[in-house]
CSV table of C-alpha atoms and ligand atoms in Angstrom, one decimal:
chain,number,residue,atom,x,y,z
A,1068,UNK,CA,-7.0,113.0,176.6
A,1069,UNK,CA,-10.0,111.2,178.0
A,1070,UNK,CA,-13.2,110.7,175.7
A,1071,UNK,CA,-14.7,113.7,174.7
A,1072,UNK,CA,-18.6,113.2,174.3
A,1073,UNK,CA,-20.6,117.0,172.8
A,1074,UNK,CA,-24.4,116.3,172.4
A,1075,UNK,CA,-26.2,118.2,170.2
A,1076,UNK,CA,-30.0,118.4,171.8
A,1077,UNK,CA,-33.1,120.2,172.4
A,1078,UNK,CA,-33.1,118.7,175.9
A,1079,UNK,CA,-29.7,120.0,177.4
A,1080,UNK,CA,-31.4,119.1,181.4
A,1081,UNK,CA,-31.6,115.4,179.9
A,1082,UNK,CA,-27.7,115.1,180.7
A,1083,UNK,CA,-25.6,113.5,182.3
A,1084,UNK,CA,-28.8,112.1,183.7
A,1085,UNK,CA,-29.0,108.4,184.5
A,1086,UNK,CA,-25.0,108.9,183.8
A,1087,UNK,CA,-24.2,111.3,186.6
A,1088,UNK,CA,-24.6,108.5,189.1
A,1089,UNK,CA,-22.6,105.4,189.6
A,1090,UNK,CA,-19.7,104.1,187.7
A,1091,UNK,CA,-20.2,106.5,184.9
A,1092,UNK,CA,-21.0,109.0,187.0
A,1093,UNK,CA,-18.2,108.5,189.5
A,1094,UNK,CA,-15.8,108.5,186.6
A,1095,UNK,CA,-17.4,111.6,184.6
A,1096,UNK,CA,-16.2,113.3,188.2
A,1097,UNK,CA,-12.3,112.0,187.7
A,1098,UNK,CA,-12.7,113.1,184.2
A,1099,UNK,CA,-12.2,109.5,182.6
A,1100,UNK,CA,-14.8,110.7,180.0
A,1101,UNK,CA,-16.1,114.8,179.9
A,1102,UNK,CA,-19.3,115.9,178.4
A,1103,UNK,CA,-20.2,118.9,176.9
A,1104,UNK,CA,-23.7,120.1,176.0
A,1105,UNK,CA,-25.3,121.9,173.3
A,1106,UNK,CA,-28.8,123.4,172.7
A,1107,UNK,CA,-29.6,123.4,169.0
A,1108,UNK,CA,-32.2,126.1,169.6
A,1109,UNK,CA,-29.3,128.9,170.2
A,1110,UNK,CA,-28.2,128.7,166.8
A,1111,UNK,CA,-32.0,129.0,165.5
A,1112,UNK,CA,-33.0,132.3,164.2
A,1113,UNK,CA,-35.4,135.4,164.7
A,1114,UNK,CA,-37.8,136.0,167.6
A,1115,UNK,CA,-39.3,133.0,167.4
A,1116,UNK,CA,-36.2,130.8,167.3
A,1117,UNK,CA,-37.6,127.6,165.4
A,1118,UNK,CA,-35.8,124.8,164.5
A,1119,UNK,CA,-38.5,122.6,162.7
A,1120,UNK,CA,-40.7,123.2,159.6
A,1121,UNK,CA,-43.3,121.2,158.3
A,1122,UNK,CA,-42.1,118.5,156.2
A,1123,UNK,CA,-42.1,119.3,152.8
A,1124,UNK,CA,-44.3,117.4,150.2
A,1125,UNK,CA,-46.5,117.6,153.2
A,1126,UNK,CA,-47.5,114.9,156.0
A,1127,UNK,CA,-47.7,114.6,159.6
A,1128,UNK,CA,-45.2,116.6,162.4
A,1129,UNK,CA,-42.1,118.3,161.9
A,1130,UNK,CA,-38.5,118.4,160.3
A,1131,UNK,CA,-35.7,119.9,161.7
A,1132,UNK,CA,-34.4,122.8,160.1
A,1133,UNK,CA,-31.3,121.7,158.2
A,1134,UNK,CA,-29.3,125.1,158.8
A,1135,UNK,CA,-30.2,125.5,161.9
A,1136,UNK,CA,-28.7,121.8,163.0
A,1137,UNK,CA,-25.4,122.4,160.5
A,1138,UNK,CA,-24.6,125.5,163.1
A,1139,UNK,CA,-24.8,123.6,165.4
A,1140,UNK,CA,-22.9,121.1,164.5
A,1141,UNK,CA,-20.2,123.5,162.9
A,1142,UNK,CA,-19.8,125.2,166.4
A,1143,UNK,CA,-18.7,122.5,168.2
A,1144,UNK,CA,-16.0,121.3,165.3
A,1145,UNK,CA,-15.4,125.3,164.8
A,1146,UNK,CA,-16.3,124.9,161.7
A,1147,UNK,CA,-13.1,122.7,161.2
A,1148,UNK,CA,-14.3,119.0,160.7
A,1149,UNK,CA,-10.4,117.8,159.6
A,1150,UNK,CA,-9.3,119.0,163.3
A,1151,UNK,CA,-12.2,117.6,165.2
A,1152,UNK,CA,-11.6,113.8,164.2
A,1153,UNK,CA,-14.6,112.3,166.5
A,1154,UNK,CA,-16.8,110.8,164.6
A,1155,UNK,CA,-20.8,112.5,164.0
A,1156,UNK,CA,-23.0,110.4,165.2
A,1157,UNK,CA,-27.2,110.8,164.8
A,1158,UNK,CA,-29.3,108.4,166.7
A,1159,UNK,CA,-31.8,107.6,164.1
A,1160,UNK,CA,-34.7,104.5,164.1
A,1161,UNK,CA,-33.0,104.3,160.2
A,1162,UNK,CA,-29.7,103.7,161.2
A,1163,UNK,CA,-27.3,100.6,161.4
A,1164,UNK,CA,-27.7,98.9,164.7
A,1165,UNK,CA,-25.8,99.4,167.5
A,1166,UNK,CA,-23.6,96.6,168.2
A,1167,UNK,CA,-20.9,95.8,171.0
A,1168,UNK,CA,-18.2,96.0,168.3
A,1169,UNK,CA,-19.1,99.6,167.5
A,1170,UNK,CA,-19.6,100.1,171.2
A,1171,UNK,CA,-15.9,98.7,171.5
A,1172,UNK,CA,-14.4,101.1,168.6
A,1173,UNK,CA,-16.2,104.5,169.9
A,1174,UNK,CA,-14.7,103.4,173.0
A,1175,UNK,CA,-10.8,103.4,172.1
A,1176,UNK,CA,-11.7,106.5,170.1
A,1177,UNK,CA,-11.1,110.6,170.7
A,1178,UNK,CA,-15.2,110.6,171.6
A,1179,UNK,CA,-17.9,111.6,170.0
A,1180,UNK,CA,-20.2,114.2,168.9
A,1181,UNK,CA,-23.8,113.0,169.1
A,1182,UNK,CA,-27.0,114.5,167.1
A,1183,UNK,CA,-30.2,114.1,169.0
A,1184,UNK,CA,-33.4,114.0,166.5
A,1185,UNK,CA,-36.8,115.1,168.2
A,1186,UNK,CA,-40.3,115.6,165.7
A,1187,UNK,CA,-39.8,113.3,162.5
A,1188,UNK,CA,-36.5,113.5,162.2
A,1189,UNK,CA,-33.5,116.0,160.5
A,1190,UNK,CA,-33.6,117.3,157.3
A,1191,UNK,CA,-31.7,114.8,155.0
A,1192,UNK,CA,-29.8,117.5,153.8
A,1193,UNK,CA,-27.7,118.3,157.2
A,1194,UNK,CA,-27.2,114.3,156.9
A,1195,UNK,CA,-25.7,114.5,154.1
A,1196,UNK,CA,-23.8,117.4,154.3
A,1197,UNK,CA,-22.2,116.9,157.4
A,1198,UNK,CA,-21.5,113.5,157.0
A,1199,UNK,CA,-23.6,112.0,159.7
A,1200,UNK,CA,-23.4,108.3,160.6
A,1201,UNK,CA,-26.7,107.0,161.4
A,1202,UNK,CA,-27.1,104.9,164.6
A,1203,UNK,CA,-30.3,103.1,166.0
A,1204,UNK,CA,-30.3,101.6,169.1
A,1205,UNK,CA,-33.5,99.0,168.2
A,1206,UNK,CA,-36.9,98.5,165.8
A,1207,UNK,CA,-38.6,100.4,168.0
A,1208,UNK,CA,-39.2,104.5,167.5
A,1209,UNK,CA,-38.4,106.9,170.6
A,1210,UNK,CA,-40.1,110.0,171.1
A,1211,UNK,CA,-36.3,111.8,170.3
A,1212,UNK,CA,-32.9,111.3,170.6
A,1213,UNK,CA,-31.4,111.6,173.9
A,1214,UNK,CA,-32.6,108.3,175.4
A,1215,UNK,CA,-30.6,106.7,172.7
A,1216,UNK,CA,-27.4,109.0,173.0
A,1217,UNK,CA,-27.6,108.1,176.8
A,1218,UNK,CA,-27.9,104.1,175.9
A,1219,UNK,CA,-24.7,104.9,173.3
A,1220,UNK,CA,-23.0,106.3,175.8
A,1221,UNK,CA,-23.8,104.2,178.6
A,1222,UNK,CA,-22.4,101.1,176.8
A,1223,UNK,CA,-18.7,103.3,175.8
A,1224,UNK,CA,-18.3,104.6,178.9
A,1225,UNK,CA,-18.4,101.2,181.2
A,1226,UNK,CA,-15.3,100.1,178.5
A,1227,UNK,CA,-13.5,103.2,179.0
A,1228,UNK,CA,-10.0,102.6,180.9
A,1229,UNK,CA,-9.9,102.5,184.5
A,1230,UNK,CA,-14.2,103.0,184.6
A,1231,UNK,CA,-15.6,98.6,185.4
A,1232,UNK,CA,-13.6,98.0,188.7
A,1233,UNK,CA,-13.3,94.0,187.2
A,1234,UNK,CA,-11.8,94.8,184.0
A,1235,UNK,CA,-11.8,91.0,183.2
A,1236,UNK,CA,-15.8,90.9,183.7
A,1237,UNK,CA,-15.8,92.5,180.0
A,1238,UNK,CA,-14.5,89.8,178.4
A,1239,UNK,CA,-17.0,86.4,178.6
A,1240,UNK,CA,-20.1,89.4,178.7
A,1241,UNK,CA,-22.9,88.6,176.3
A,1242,UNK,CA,-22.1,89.7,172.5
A,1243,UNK,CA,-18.2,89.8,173.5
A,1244,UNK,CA,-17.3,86.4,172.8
A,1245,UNK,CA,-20.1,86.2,170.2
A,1246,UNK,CA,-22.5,84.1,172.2
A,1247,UNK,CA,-24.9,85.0,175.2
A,1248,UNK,CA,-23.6,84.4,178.4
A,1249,UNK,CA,-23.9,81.6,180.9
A,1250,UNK,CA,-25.9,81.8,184.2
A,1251,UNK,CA,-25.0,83.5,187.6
A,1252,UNK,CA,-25.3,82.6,191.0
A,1253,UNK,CA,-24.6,83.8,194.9
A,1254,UNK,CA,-25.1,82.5,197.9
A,1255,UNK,CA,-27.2,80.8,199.8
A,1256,UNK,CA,-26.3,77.0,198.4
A,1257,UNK,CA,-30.2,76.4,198.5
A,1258,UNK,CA,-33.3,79.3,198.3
A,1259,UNK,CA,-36.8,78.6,197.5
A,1260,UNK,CA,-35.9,74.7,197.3
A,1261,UNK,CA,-33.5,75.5,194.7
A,1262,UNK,CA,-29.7,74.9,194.7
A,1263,UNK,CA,-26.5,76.2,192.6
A,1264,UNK,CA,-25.4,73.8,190.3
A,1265,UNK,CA,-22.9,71.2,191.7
A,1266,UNK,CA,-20.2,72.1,189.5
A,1267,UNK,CA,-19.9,75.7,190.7
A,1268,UNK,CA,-19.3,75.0,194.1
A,1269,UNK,CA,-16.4,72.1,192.6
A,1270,UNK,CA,-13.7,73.9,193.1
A,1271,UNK,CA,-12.7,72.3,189.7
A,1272,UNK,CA,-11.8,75.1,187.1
A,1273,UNK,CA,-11.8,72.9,184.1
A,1274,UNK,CA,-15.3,71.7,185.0
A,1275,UNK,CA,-16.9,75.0,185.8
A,1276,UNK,CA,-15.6,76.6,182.4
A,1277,UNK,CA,-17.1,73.9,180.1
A,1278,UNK,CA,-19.9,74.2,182.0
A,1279,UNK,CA,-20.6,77.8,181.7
A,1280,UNK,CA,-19.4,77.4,178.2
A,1281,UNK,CA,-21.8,74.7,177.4
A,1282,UNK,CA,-24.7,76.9,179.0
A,1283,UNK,CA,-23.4,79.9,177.1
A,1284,UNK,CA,-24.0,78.0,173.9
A,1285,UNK,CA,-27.5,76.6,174.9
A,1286,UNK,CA,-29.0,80.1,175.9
A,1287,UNK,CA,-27.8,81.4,172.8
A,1288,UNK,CA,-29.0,78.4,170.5
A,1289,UNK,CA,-32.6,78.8,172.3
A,1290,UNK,CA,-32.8,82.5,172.3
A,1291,UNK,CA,-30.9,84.3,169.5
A,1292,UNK,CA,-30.7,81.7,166.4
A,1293,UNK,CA,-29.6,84.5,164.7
A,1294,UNK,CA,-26.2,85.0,166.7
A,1295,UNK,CA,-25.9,81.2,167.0
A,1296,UNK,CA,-25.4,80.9,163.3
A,1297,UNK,CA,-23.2,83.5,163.2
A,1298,UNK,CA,-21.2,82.2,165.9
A,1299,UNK,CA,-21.1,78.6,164.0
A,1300,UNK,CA,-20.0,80.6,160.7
A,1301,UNK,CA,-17.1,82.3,162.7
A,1302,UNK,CA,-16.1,79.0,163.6
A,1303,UNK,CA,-15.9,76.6,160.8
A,1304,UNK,CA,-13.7,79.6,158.8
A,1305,UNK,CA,-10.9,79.4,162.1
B,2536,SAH,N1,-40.1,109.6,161.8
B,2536,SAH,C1,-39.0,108.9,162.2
B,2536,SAH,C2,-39.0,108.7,163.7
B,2536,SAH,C3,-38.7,109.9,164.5
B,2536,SAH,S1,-38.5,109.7,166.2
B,2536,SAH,C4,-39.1,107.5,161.5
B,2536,SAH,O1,-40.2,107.0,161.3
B,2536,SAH,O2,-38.0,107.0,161.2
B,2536,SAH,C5,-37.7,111.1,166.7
B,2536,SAH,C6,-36.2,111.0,167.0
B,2536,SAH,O3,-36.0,110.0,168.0
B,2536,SAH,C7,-35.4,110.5,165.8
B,2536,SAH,O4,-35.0,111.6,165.0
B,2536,SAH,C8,-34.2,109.9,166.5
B,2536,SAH,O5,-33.2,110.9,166.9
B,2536,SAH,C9,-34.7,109.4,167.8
B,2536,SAH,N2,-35.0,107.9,167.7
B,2536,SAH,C10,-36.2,107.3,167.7
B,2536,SAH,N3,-36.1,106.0,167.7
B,2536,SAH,C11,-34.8,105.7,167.7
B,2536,SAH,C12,-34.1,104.5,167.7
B,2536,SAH,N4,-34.7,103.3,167.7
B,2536,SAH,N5,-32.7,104.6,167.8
B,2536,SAH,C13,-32.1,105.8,167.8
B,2536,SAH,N6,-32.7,107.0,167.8
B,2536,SAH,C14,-34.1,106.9,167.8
């Protein structure tokens, strides 16, 4: 069974999107990965069909309507979480960051079903109750969910089996080997007056993979300290 991806939204139009077209969307045609859609507002009540409330203990904007969302998300497990085993996702500014490993992990998994907050958020109660796993995709705050999911998503998919034509051209990517990775370049030899590096056009293997290696390590000492100590840590416990 390929990966199974159910977004809960108020934005159904929003999908596939940017992931109807090229590799993701050539694949969501072969059915590597299928995607369903659902619109939280048809399990909102009464004429008006609301899904948000003001917050309460007052403030600014809107909540989303705790039952409301928990329909929702019931529908899609039929009200049978133990069956459904993908994991419920909500893309939240609160939650843990979204890392290449937890890319990876969605990735060999059954799929996922995938909240999308709009106004100030869910009620923490839905959270709560229907054991939601909170996932931000940056310090920065979106104007709702769905970009996010779409990012999620983008990064799973492009790992899925038989999706990235190069399946080797996953493995020295950035994050994946826990360092940034080294510079590319095509032809021509020279453009603007400046020239690949020697050792690329070598021919000698053993040269050209300590030199990426040694770039690798640069750009990531210069750019992300943060990723560079980790990467030192990793090492000295081997
Ligand atoms: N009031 C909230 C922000 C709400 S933004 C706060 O200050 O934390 C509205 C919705 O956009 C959120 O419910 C969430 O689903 C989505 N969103 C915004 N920024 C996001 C981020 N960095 N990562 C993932 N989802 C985000």
């Amino acid at each position: 069974m390929s990966f199974r991806a159910t977004i809960l939204t108020l934005y159904p139009e929003m999908f596939p999107g940017p992931l109807g077209i090229s590799l993701a969307g050539k694949a969501l045609a072969e059915e590597k990965w299928r995607l369903e859609t659902v619109q939280i507002r048809d399990f909102a009540e009464g004429k008006h069909r609301m899904v948000d409330d003001t917050p309460a203990g007052g403030g600014a904007g809107m909540v989303m309507k705790a039952n409301v969302v928990a329909r929702a998300i019931d529908s899609v497990m039929d009200g049978d979480s133990v069956a459904d085993e993908r994991p419920r996702l909500l893309m939240s500014p609160r939650g843990k960051p979204l890392t290449q490993k937890r890319v990876r992990s969605l990735a060999e998994g059954p799929g996922a079903i995938i909240l999308c907050g709009r106004f100030e958020g869910v009620d923490e109660r839905v959270i709560e109750g229907r054991d939601l796993e909170e996932i931000s995709i940056g310090d920065y705050i979106l104007s709702g969910g769905e970009v996010a999911a779409l990012v999620l998503l983008d990064a799973v998919i492009r790992l899925l089996p038989g999706v990235m034509g190069n399946e080797q051209s996953g493995e020295t990517e950035s994050f994946e080997t826990g360092l940034l990775e080294h510079p590319h370049y095509t032809r021509p030899q020279q453009w603007e007056g400046r020239s690949i590096p020697d050792v690329l056009t070598s021919g000698n293997h053993g040269a050209i993979d300590k030199w990426r290696r040694a770039q690798a390590e640069r750009i990531t000492r210069d750019r992300r300290p943060d990723l560079w100590k980790a990467h030192l840590e990793a090492k000295s416990e081997k």
